[in-house]
Tab-separated table of C-alpha atoms and ligand atoms in Angstrom:
chain	number	residue	atom	x	y	z
A	163	MET	CA	-16.908	-57.099	103.885
A	164	ASP	CA	-19.301	-56.152	101.111
A	165	HIS	CA	-20.464	-52.983	99.382
A	166	PHE	CA	-24.141	-52.932	100.398
A	167	ASN	CA	-24.498	-50.071	102.869
A	168	TYR	CA	-26.978	-47.406	103.897
A	169	VAL	CA	-26.295	-43.968	102.410
A	170	ASP	CA	-28.591	-41.101	103.473
A	171	GLY	CA	-31.064	-43.606	104.897
A	172	TRP	CA	-31.296	-45.861	101.813
A	173	LEU	CA	-29.561	-49.159	101.182
A	174	HIS	CA	-27.136	-48.853	98.282
A	175	ALA	CA	-25.147	-51.266	96.156
A	176	GLU	CA	-21.877	-49.342	95.946
A	177	GLU	CA	-23.060	-45.848	94.909
A	178	VAL	CA	-26.382	-46.894	93.411
A	179	SER	CA	-29.546	-46.727	95.487
A	180	LEU	CA	-31.445	-50.012	95.437
A	181	SER	CA	-34.665	-48.007	95.246
A	182	ARG	CA	-33.478	-46.677	91.862
A	183	ILE	CA	-32.817	-50.181	90.583
A	184	ALA	CA	-36.255	-51.308	91.806
A	185	ALA	CA	-37.900	-48.367	90.034
A	186	GLU	CA	-36.083	-48.968	86.751
A	187	VAL	CA	-35.884	-52.782	86.603
A	188	GLY	CA	-38.712	-53.871	88.889
A	189	THR	CA	-38.620	-56.528	91.590
A	190	PRO	CA	-37.718	-59.224	92.421
A	191	VAL	CA	-34.194	-58.755	91.065
A	192	TYR	CA	-30.719	-59.925	92.012
A	193	VAL	CA	-28.163	-57.140	92.409
A	194	TYR	CA	-24.411	-57.827	92.392
A	195	SER	CA	-21.511	-55.577	93.346
A	196	THR	CA	-18.430	-55.428	91.104
A	197	ALA	CA	-16.295	-54.062	93.944
A	198	THR	CA	-17.225	-56.951	96.243
A	199	LEU	CA	-16.648	-59.632	93.599
A	200	THR	CA	-13.277	-58.061	92.792
A	201	ARG	CA	-12.279	-57.759	96.417
A	202	HIS	CA	-13.165	-61.346	97.265
A	203	PHE	CA	-11.386	-62.750	94.214
A	204	ARG	CA	-8.236	-60.774	95.056
A	205	LEU	CA	-8.279	-62.069	98.649
A	206	PHE	CA	-7.845	-65.596	97.290
A	207	GLN	CA	-5.096	-64.465	94.925
A	208	GLN	CA	-3.279	-62.900	97.882
A	209	ALA	CA	-3.826	-65.982	100.047
A	210	LEU	CA	-1.855	-68.040	97.524
A	211	ASN	CA	0.748	-65.488	96.491
A	212	TRP	CA	3.480	-67.663	98.038
A	213	THR	CA	3.325	-70.010	95.055
A	214	ASP	CA	2.195	-70.583	91.458
A	215	HIS	CA	-1.567	-70.816	91.568
A	216	LEU	CA	-4.837	-70.528	89.697
A	217	VAL	CA	-8.027	-69.435	91.431
A	218	CYS	CA	-10.791	-71.193	89.477
A	219	PHE	CA	-14.175	-69.653	90.228
A	220	ALA	CA	-16.821	-72.377	90.704
A	221	VAL	CA	-19.208	-71.340	87.941
A	222	LYS	CA	-22.103	-73.209	89.544
A	223	ALA	CA	-22.235	-70.533	92.267
A	224	ASN	CA	-23.042	-67.719	89.831
A	225	SER	CA	-22.911	-68.361	86.125
A	226	ASN	CA	-23.981	-65.030	84.685
A	227	ILE	CA	-21.628	-64.352	81.777
A	228	ALA	CA	-21.013	-60.768	82.903
A	229	VAL	CA	-19.920	-62.002	86.337
A	230	LEU	CA	-17.653	-64.604	84.716
A	231	LYS	CA	-16.139	-61.950	82.438
A	232	LEU	CA	-15.481	-59.655	85.382
A	233	LEU	CA	-13.626	-62.427	87.214
A	234	GLY	CA	-11.952	-63.789	84.071
A	235	ASP	CA	-10.582	-60.332	83.264
A	236	LEU	CA	-9.029	-60.272	86.756
A	237	GLY	CA	-7.201	-63.500	85.875
A	238	ALA	CA	-9.588	-66.082	87.302
A	239	GLY	CA	-9.772	-69.593	85.966
A	240	MET	CA	-13.115	-71.409	85.965
A	241	ASP	CA	-14.234	-74.670	87.552
A	242	ILE	CA	-17.054	-76.033	85.385
A	243	VAL	CA	-19.287	-79.113	85.551
A	244	SER	CA	-21.302	-79.163	82.324
A	245	ALA	CA	-21.303	-78.244	78.642
A	246	GLY	CA	-23.444	-75.247	79.558
A	247	GLU	CA	-20.943	-73.967	82.110
A	248	TYR	CA	-18.097	-74.555	79.656
A	249	ALA	CA	-19.951	-72.525	77.026
A	250	ARG	CA	-20.599	-69.743	79.531
A	251	ALA	CA	-16.943	-69.551	80.567
A	252	ARG	CA	-15.864	-69.378	76.913
A	253	ALA	CA	-18.558	-66.794	76.108
A	254	ALA	CA	-17.098	-64.717	78.947
A	255	GLY	CA	-13.727	-64.789	77.178
A	256	VAL	CA	-11.970	-67.218	79.533
A	257	PRO	CA	-9.376	-69.254	77.595
A	258	GLY	CA	-9.582	-73.045	77.710
A	259	GLU	CA	-6.223	-73.305	79.444
A	260	ARG	CA	-7.796	-71.714	82.508
A	261	ILE	CA	-10.840	-74.019	82.637
A	262	VAL	CA	-10.976	-77.119	84.849
A	263	PHE	CA	-13.700	-79.710	84.169
A	264	SER	CA	-15.152	-81.260	87.365
A	265	GLY	CA	-18.292	-83.328	87.934
A	266	VAL	CA	-19.337	-86.942	88.522
A	267	GLY	CA	-21.171	-87.584	85.268
A	268	LYS	CA	-19.368	-86.017	82.324
A	269	THR	CA	-20.781	-87.283	79.041
A	270	GLU	CA	-18.813	-88.084	75.923
A	271	THR	CA	-20.361	-85.069	74.191
A	272	GLU	CA	-19.189	-82.805	77.007
A	273	MET	CA	-15.684	-84.278	76.888
A	274	ARG	CA	-15.480	-83.730	73.140
A	275	MET	CA	-16.691	-80.163	73.414
A	276	ALA	CA	-14.058	-79.286	76.020
A	277	LEU	CA	-11.275	-81.056	74.127
A	278	GLU	CA	-12.187	-79.289	70.900
A	279	GLY	CA	-12.482	-75.885	72.566
A	280	GLY	CA	-9.462	-76.241	74.849
A	281	ILE	CA	-9.266	-77.326	78.489
A	282	ARG	CA	-6.695	-77.098	81.254
A	283	GLN	CA	-7.523	-80.389	82.968
A	284	PHE	CA	-10.248	-82.901	83.684
A	285	ASN	CA	-10.863	-83.808	87.301
A	286	VAL	CA	-11.800	-87.451	86.843
A	287	GLU	CA	-14.215	-88.942	89.366
A	288	SER	CA	-14.414	-92.637	88.434
A	289	GLU	CA	-12.698	-95.412	86.502
A	290	PRO	CA	-15.474	-95.728	83.901
A	291	GLU	CA	-15.101	-91.992	83.270
A	292	LEU	CA	-11.344	-92.437	82.859
A	293	GLU	CA	-11.868	-95.125	80.224
A	294	VAL	CA	-14.381	-93.079	78.255
A	295	LEU	CA	-12.105	-90.042	78.405
A	296	SER	CA	-9.194	-92.120	77.129
A	297	ARG	CA	-11.277	-93.415	74.226
A	298	VAL	CA	-12.524	-89.921	73.315
A	299	ALA	CA	-9.018	-88.452	73.506
A	300	VAL	CA	-7.547	-91.195	71.317
A	301	SER	CA	-10.318	-90.761	68.742
A	302	MET	CA	-9.474	-87.057	68.589
A	303	GLY	CA	-5.726	-87.642	68.527
A	304	VAL	CA	-5.084	-85.623	71.672
A	305	GLU	CA	-3.631	-86.212	75.114
A	306	VAL	CA	-5.759	-85.001	78.068
A	307	PRO	CA	-4.218	-83.651	81.272
A	308	ILE	CA	-6.054	-85.168	84.240
A	309	ALA	CA	-6.209	-85.123	87.997
A	310	VAL	CA	-8.140	-87.808	89.858
A	311	ARG	CA	-10.615	-86.578	92.422
A	312	VAL	CA	-9.977	-88.533	95.574
A	313	ASN	CA	-12.539	-88.869	98.346
A	314	PRO	CA	-10.564	-88.539	101.591
A	315	ASP	CA	-13.394	-89.704	103.893
A	316	VAL	CA	-13.319	-86.537	105.992
A	317	ASP	CA	-16.311	-84.975	107.720
A	318	ALA	CA	-16.610	-81.391	106.440
A	319	ARG	CA	-18.930	-80.461	109.348
A	320	THR	CA	-21.423	-78.728	107.121
A	321	HIS	CA	-25.050	-79.282	106.019
A	322	GLU	CA	-25.448	-82.925	104.977
A	323	LYS	CA	-26.736	-81.987	101.515
A	324	ILE	CA	-23.526	-80.146	100.650
A	325	ALA	CA	-20.904	-82.380	102.302
A	326	THR	CA	-18.981	-84.298	99.622
A	327	GLY	CA	-15.870	-85.738	101.254
A	328	LYS	CA	-17.255	-88.698	103.215
A	329	SER	CA	-16.947	-92.185	101.799
A	330	GLU	CA	-20.738	-92.543	101.553
A	331	ASN	CA	-20.928	-89.526	99.185
A	332	LYS	CA	-20.972	-90.104	95.444
A	333	PHE	CA	-17.918	-87.957	94.785
A	334	GLY	CA	-14.399	-88.996	93.804
A	335	ILE	CA	-12.743	-92.360	94.170
A	336	PRO	CA	-12.029	-93.868	97.602
A	337	ILE	CA	-8.605	-92.808	98.841
A	338	ALA	CA	-7.655	-96.426	99.572
A	339	ARG	CA	-7.933	-97.179	95.842
A	340	ALA	CA	-6.117	-94.078	94.605
A	341	ARG	CA	-2.742	-95.652	93.789
A	342	GLU	CA	-4.333	-98.441	91.812
A	343	VAL	CA	-6.466	-95.983	89.820
A	344	TYR	CA	-3.442	-93.792	89.074
A	345	ALA	CA	-1.547	-96.855	87.879
A	346	ASN	CA	-4.444	-97.634	85.505
A	347	ALA	CA	-4.604	-94.021	84.363
A	348	ALA	CA	-0.893	-94.008	83.546
A	349	ARG	CA	-1.387	-97.035	81.296
A	350	LEU	CA	-4.329	-95.593	79.356
A	351	PRO	CA	-3.617	-93.989	75.981
A	352	GLY	CA	-4.583	-90.329	75.575
A	353	ILE	CA	-4.383	-89.708	79.327
A	354	LYS	CA	-1.666	-87.604	80.948
A	355	VAL	CA	-1.606	-87.607	84.745
A	356	VAL	CA	-0.730	-84.105	85.990
A	357	GLY	CA	-2.300	-83.758	89.413
A	358	LEU	CA	-4.520	-84.709	92.283
A	359	ASP	CA	-7.891	-83.217	93.244
A	360	MET	CA	-10.101	-83.056	96.339
A	361	HIS	CA	-13.251	-81.142	97.295
A	362	ILE	CA	-14.794	-82.024	100.628
A	363	GLY	CA	-17.876	-79.830	100.799
A	364	SER	CA	-19.375	-76.381	100.809
A	365	GLN	CA	-19.993	-73.680	103.448
A	366	LEU	CA	-17.163	-74.929	105.669
A	367	THR	CA	-16.834	-72.680	108.692
A	368	ASP	CA	-13.964	-74.524	110.314
A	369	LEU	CA	-10.470	-75.151	108.912
A	370	GLU	CA	-9.956	-78.475	110.670
A	371	PRO	CA	-11.614	-80.657	107.983
A	372	TYR	CA	-9.362	-78.986	105.403
A	373	ARG	CA	-6.296	-79.767	107.544
A	374	GLN	CA	-7.307	-83.420	107.714
A	375	ALA	CA	-8.061	-83.711	104.003
A	376	TYR	CA	-4.953	-81.838	102.869
A	377	ALA	CA	-2.687	-83.925	105.114
A	378	LYS	CA	-4.021	-87.002	103.322
A	379	MET	CA	-3.452	-85.230	100.009
A	380	ALA	CA	0.185	-84.515	100.869
A	381	ASP	CA	0.801	-88.151	101.860
A	382	LEU	CA	-0.882	-89.411	98.721
A	383	THR	CA	1.128	-87.021	96.519
A	384	ARG	CA	4.355	-88.433	97.972
A	385	ALA	CA	3.156	-91.993	97.467
A	386	LEU	CA	2.102	-91.308	93.872
A	387	ARG	CA	5.449	-89.696	93.114
A	388	ALA	CA	7.185	-92.736	94.577
A	389	ASP	CA	5.069	-94.811	92.187
A	390	GLY	CA	6.515	-92.777	89.328
A	391	HIS	CA	3.688	-90.308	88.588
A	392	GLN	CA	4.366	-86.687	87.740
A	393	ILE	CA	2.143	-84.787	90.182
A	394	THR	CA	2.667	-81.103	89.407
A	395	ARG	CA	-0.754	-79.648	90.249
A	396	LEU	CA	-2.866	-79.938	93.371
A	397	ASP	CA	-6.519	-78.926	93.112
A	398	MET	CA	-7.669	-78.210	96.652
A	399	GLY	CA	-11.371	-77.723	95.771
A	400	GLY	CA	-13.569	-74.955	97.121
A	401	GLY	CA	-15.955	-74.709	100.031
A	402	LEU	CA	-14.758	-71.933	102.314
A	403	GLY	CA	-17.868	-70.602	104.057
A	404	ILE	CA	-19.208	-67.075	104.382
A	405	PRO	CA	-20.965	-65.235	107.210
A	406	TYR	CA	-24.709	-65.436	106.527
A	407	ARG	CA	-25.579	-63.550	109.701
A	408	ARG	CA	-24.118	-60.152	110.312
A	409	ASP	CA	-24.044	-60.646	114.071
A	410	ASN	CA	-22.409	-64.057	113.950
A	411	ASN	CA	-18.832	-65.213	114.312
A	412	ALA	CA	-17.298	-64.938	110.882
A	413	PRO	CA	-15.791	-68.072	109.309
A	414	PRO	CA	-12.018	-68.142	108.667
A	415	LEU	CA	-10.644	-65.730	106.096
A	416	PRO	CA	-9.103	-66.685	102.737
A	417	ILE	CA	-5.669	-65.712	104.072
A	418	GLU	CA	-6.015	-68.233	106.923
A	419	TYR	CA	-7.237	-70.856	104.467
A	420	GLY	CA	-4.227	-70.133	102.241
A	421	GLN	CA	-1.962	-70.739	105.227
A	422	VAL	CA	-3.585	-74.132	105.864
A	423	ILE	CA	-2.821	-75.064	102.252
A	424	ARG	CA	0.741	-73.839	102.600
A	425	ASP	CA	1.304	-75.762	105.841
A	426	ALA	CA	-0.048	-78.980	104.333
A	427	VAL	CA	1.340	-79.043	100.798
A	428	GLY	CA	3.617	-75.994	100.490
A	429	ASP	CA	6.781	-78.100	100.413
A	430	LEU	CA	5.690	-80.253	97.471
A	431	GLY	CA	6.510	-77.672	94.798
A	432	CYS	CA	3.145	-78.077	93.079
A	433	GLU	CA	1.070	-75.448	91.352
A	434	ILE	CA	-2.004	-74.892	93.523
A	435	GLU	CA	-5.535	-74.686	92.140
A	436	ILE	CA	-8.558	-73.768	94.237
A	437	GLU	CA	-12.242	-73.672	93.298
A	438	PRO	CA	-14.035	-71.135	95.505
A	439	GLY	CA	-17.567	-70.169	94.498
A	440	ARG	CA	-19.658	-69.011	97.434
A	441	ASN	CA	-16.859	-67.072	99.100
A	442	ILE	CA	-16.350	-64.917	96.010
A	443	ALA	CA	-19.974	-64.372	94.990
A	444	GLY	CA	-22.163	-64.994	98.067
A	445	ASN	CA	-21.874	-61.691	99.843
A	446	ALA	CA	-21.458	-59.840	96.551
A	447	GLY	CA	-25.182	-60.145	95.843
A	448	ILE	CA	-28.600	-59.436	97.312
A	449	LEU	CA	-32.110	-60.322	96.243
A	450	LEU	CA	-34.169	-57.143	96.109
A	451	SER	CA	-37.882	-57.631	96.685
A	452	SER	CA	-41.049	-55.624	97.333
A	453	VAL	CA	-43.690	-56.202	99.953
A	454	ILE	CA	-47.003	-57.195	98.342
A	455	TYR	CA	-49.167	-57.576	101.437
A	456	LEU	CA	-49.089	-57.592	105.188
A	457	LYS	CA	-51.397	-60.229	106.518
A	458	GLU	CA	-52.458	-60.804	110.084
A	459	GLY	CA	-52.435	-64.480	110.925
A	460	GLU	CA	-53.307	-66.406	114.034
A	461	GLY	CA	-50.743	-65.139	116.540
A	462	ARG	CA	-48.343	-64.076	113.798
A	463	ASP	CA	-48.043	-61.545	111.013
A	464	PHE	CA	-46.984	-62.484	107.507
A	465	LEU	CA	-44.956	-60.254	105.276
A	466	ILE	CA	-45.730	-61.428	101.756
A	467	LEU	CA	-42.945	-60.579	99.302
A	468	ASP	CA	-42.851	-60.661	95.517
A	469	ALA	CA	-39.748	-62.909	95.718
A	470	ALA	CA	-40.349	-66.583	96.392
A	471	MET	CA	-38.732	-69.974	96.788
A	472	ASN	CA	-38.437	-70.306	93.017
A	473	ASP	CA	-36.172	-67.224	93.000
A	474	LEU	CA	-34.099	-68.201	96.065
A	475	ILE	CA	-34.470	-71.854	97.036
A	476	ARG	CA	-31.812	-72.033	99.773
A	477	PRO	CA	-34.127	-71.436	102.781
A	478	ALA	CA	-36.592	-74.091	101.548
A	479	MET	CA	-33.892	-76.556	100.519
A	480	TYR	CA	-31.282	-76.286	103.264
A	481	SER	CA	-33.163	-74.315	105.949
A	482	ALA	CA	-30.617	-71.631	105.098
A	483	HIS	CA	-30.670	-68.211	106.707
A	484	HIS	CA	-30.433	-64.991	104.684
A	485	ASP	CA	-30.542	-61.723	106.601
A	486	ILE	CA	-33.556	-59.656	105.536
A	487	VAL	CA	-33.225	-55.895	105.861
A	488	PRO	CA	-35.438	-52.964	104.876
A	489	VAL	CA	-34.077	-50.841	102.033
A	490	ARG	CA	-35.297	-47.677	103.820
A	491	GLU	CA	-33.128	-47.540	106.918
A	492	ALA	CA	-35.092	-47.595	110.154
A	493	ALA	CA	-34.417	-44.577	112.334
A	494	PRO	CA	-32.746	-45.453	115.648
A	495	GLY	CA	-35.355	-46.430	118.239
A	496	THR	CA	-37.975	-47.415	115.622
A	497	ASP	CA	-40.365	-50.087	116.887
A	498	VAL	CA	-39.809	-53.525	115.438
A	499	ALA	CA	-42.204	-56.462	115.299
A	500	PRO	CA	-41.809	-60.139	114.364
A	501	TYR	CA	-42.873	-61.195	110.884
A	502	ASP	CA	-42.925	-64.477	109.051
A	503	VAL	CA	-41.411	-63.447	105.725
A	504	VAL	CA	-42.880	-65.514	102.901
A	505	GLY	CA	-43.280	-65.569	99.131
A	506	PRO	CA	-46.425	-65.985	97.014
A	507	VAL	CA	-45.750	-69.597	95.937
A	508	CYS	CA	-48.330	-72.168	97.000
A	509	GLU	CA	-46.179	-74.133	99.419
A	510	THR	CA	-45.614	-73.759	103.124
A	511	GLY	CA	-41.910	-74.230	102.392
A	512	ASP	CA	-42.003	-70.869	100.608
A	513	THR	CA	-40.879	-69.195	103.821
A	514	PHE	CA	-37.703	-67.126	103.942
A	515	GLN	CA	-37.697	-66.574	107.678
A	516	LYS	CA	-39.951	-66.913	110.706
A	517	GLY	CA	-40.305	-64.336	113.444
A	518	THR	CA	-37.884	-61.854	111.865
A	519	GLN	CA	-37.747	-58.558	113.710
A	520	LEU	CA	-38.459	-55.799	111.211
A	521	PRO	CA	-39.732	-52.227	111.439
A	522	THR	CA	-43.289	-51.660	110.279
A	523	LEU	CA	-43.430	-52.114	106.534
A	524	ALA	CA	-46.194	-51.356	104.063
A	525	PRO	CA	-47.062	-52.715	100.613
A	526	ALA	CA	-44.532	-51.554	97.969
A	527	ASP	CA	-41.774	-51.113	100.567
A	528	LEU	CA	-38.496	-52.728	99.553
A	529	VAL	CA	-36.454	-55.334	101.394
A	530	ALA	CA	-33.121	-56.972	100.594
A	531	LEU	CA	-32.277	-60.616	101.239
A	532	ARG	CA	-28.568	-60.526	101.819
A	533	SER	CA	-25.785	-62.995	100.925
A	534	ALA	CA	-27.675	-64.152	97.846
A	535	GLY	CA	-24.977	-63.786	95.175
A	536	ALA	CA	-24.037	-67.475	95.214
A	537	TYR	CA	-26.474	-70.353	94.614
A	538	GLY	CA	-29.247	-67.766	94.203
A	539	ALA	CA	-30.107	-66.939	90.585
A	540	VAL	CA	-28.405	-70.125	89.365
A	541	MET	CA	-30.865	-72.282	91.312
A	542	ALA	CA	-33.935	-70.253	90.348
A	543	SER	CA	-36.784	-71.895	88.475
A	544	GLU	CA	-40.073	-70.910	86.885
A	545	TYR	CA	-42.134	-72.841	89.435
A	546	ASN	CA	-45.688	-71.477	89.610
A	547	SER	CA	-44.930	-70.073	86.127
A	548	ARG	CA	-43.052	-67.158	87.582
A	549	PRO	CA	-40.563	-65.854	84.967
A	550	LEU	CA	-36.888	-66.255	85.880
A	551	VAL	CA	-35.655	-63.492	88.158
A	552	PRO	CA	-33.448	-60.870	86.407
A	553	GLU	CA	-29.926	-59.846	87.420
A	554	VAL	CA	-28.217	-56.453	87.686
A	555	LEU	CA	-24.537	-55.643	88.063
A	556	VAL	CA	-23.488	-52.444	89.818
A	557	ASN	CA	-20.111	-50.809	89.323
A	558	GLY	CA	-19.521	-47.576	91.250
A	559	ASP	CA	-22.313	-45.214	90.272
A	560	GLN	CA	-23.489	-47.209	87.264
A	561	PHE	CA	-25.517	-50.348	86.835
A	562	ALA	CA	-26.573	-52.632	84.015
A	563	VAL	CA	-29.155	-55.349	83.585
A	564	ILE	CA	-27.044	-58.449	82.928
A	565	ARG	CA	-30.017	-60.793	82.554
A	566	ALA	CA	-33.365	-59.330	81.599
A	567	ARG	CA	-36.645	-60.411	83.095
A	568	PRO	CA	-38.309	-62.638	80.492
A	569	THR	CA	-41.711	-61.537	79.273
A	570	LEU	CA	-44.647	-63.910	79.652
A	571	GLU	CA	-44.565	-64.344	75.862
A	572	GLU	CA	-40.913	-65.461	76.016
A	573	MET	CA	-41.673	-67.882	78.812
A	574	LEU	CA	-44.701	-69.363	77.065
A	575	GLY	CA	-42.948	-69.337	73.686
A	576	ARG	CA	-40.731	-72.268	74.650
A	577	ASP	CA	-43.714	-74.631	74.847
A	578	THR	CA	-45.227	-76.073	71.695
A	579	ILE	CA	-48.605	-77.669	71.106
A	580	PRO	CA	-48.286	-80.748	68.851
A	581	GLU	CA	-50.276	-80.475	65.642
A	582	TRP	CA	-52.298	-83.601	66.549
A	583	LEU	CA	-53.677	-81.931	69.650
B	758	LLP	N1	-15.628	-77.445	93.470
B	758	LLP	C1	-16.491	-78.472	93.384
B	758	LLP	C2	-16.058	-79.738	92.778
B	758	LLP	C3	-17.810	-78.332	93.893
B	758	LLP	O1	-18.661	-79.349	93.824
B	758	LLP	C4	-18.194	-77.108	94.484
B	758	LLP	C5	-19.547	-76.921	95.008
B	758	LLP	C6	-17.261	-76.054	94.516
B	758	LLP	C7	-15.979	-76.272	94.016
B	758	LLP	C8	-17.574	-74.713	95.080
B	758	LLP	O2	-17.899	-74.744	96.430
B	758	LLP	P1	-18.083	-73.359	97.222
B	758	LLP	O3	-16.741	-72.680	97.291
B	758	LLP	O4	-19.068	-72.532	96.472
B	758	LLP	O5	-18.580	-73.775	98.546
B	758	LLP	N2	-26.292	-75.228	96.417
B	758	LLP	C9	-25.586	-75.325	97.679
B	758	LLP	C10	-24.086	-75.448	97.478
B	758	LLP	C11	-23.674	-76.608	96.597
B	758	LLP	C12	-22.173	-76.697	96.365
B	758	LLP	C13	-21.840	-77.715	95.343
B	758	LLP	N3	-20.451	-77.819	94.996
B	758	LLP	C14	-25.946	-74.137	98.544
B	758	LLP	O6	-26.769	-73.309	98.129
B	758	LLP	O7	-25.466	-74.018	99.670
């Protein structure tokens, strides 16, 4: 459920008409709903209310500081993967003890920054990383709490570019080597083993891969305890999928996911951490865009929008589907026609959808690309020298620009011409 609905014939974000936002901020623009973000975060809290837990929002899904503050104020922890994400979480007021550091290629500088600023735990993904972390911790005179990310070799049954839990993927250490790596970790100075971590992929629409991975996690936890390690935290990763099509079967709910966790590891007495990103932010955002032209092609009509692949890359990158709806509600019985909905960027891949049934639209009419709150703005670029798309946060009947549209001067101002040129 989200909070983007038609009111008096116009699509609203909560109580704010999207046409008002378009008039005041311009398009394209991302629009997020506070009520939806709050609701989705709380669903995960409820799903784990049977035990001690921390819901760490995966910052990579939506890293706007206002969004992070909203979630942080509700009690969220943060799952971060870079110095930039760490800085964003801290700028949003999230304390270090609620920040988990994931990622396959943490640099020494990033480790130092997190250790100086405060960190809950590092999710270590390789033995070389473990050694560097030990050295950095010793040089700073601190002890670092760690979990090792283990690759369970489970098929997440999702798009190949976002599956992470098979042995051929770069993530984590092979499960067969886990006990040996934990034994090494326990011997390293500055390292304190506290937990075990897994993340098998993103946009999972089936609970079975989780069952398989978490069963392996439970077995491994028992084995590690038998080896003498104190495993008190289990980080179950993120990845629960969202419905991208309104008319489709919805993926499992957070409450069902929470039950899978409970069934698998509930008897181990561990604190549970999860790292959902898409499920919290995805359906809490839309990309609002205007029609620039309608163009008759050979046997097809193109709807040319002012949003493009640089603003929302998911269709071009993963052949992802985002529902496209007119902001002015079509009256019942209105004729619809198929359009290829495209952006102005000079690539054929700049196509949001082909053959979408839409009512007749005219230049300046508004459309919304739904389910764009996660992996939308964060993956935007300035390709074709299009300034980064702005972001707006709605709360009830108010809204605020939480990232302004850069001016051309700001965009150009980052380049410099060397004096010898
Ligand atoms: N934890 C770790 C270690 C991750 O790598 C990820 C996502 C998450 C948590 C959050 O997963 P989520 O709950 O959002 O599925 N750009 C792609 C998605 C990439 C996901 C990368 N890792 C997309 O647009 O579909």
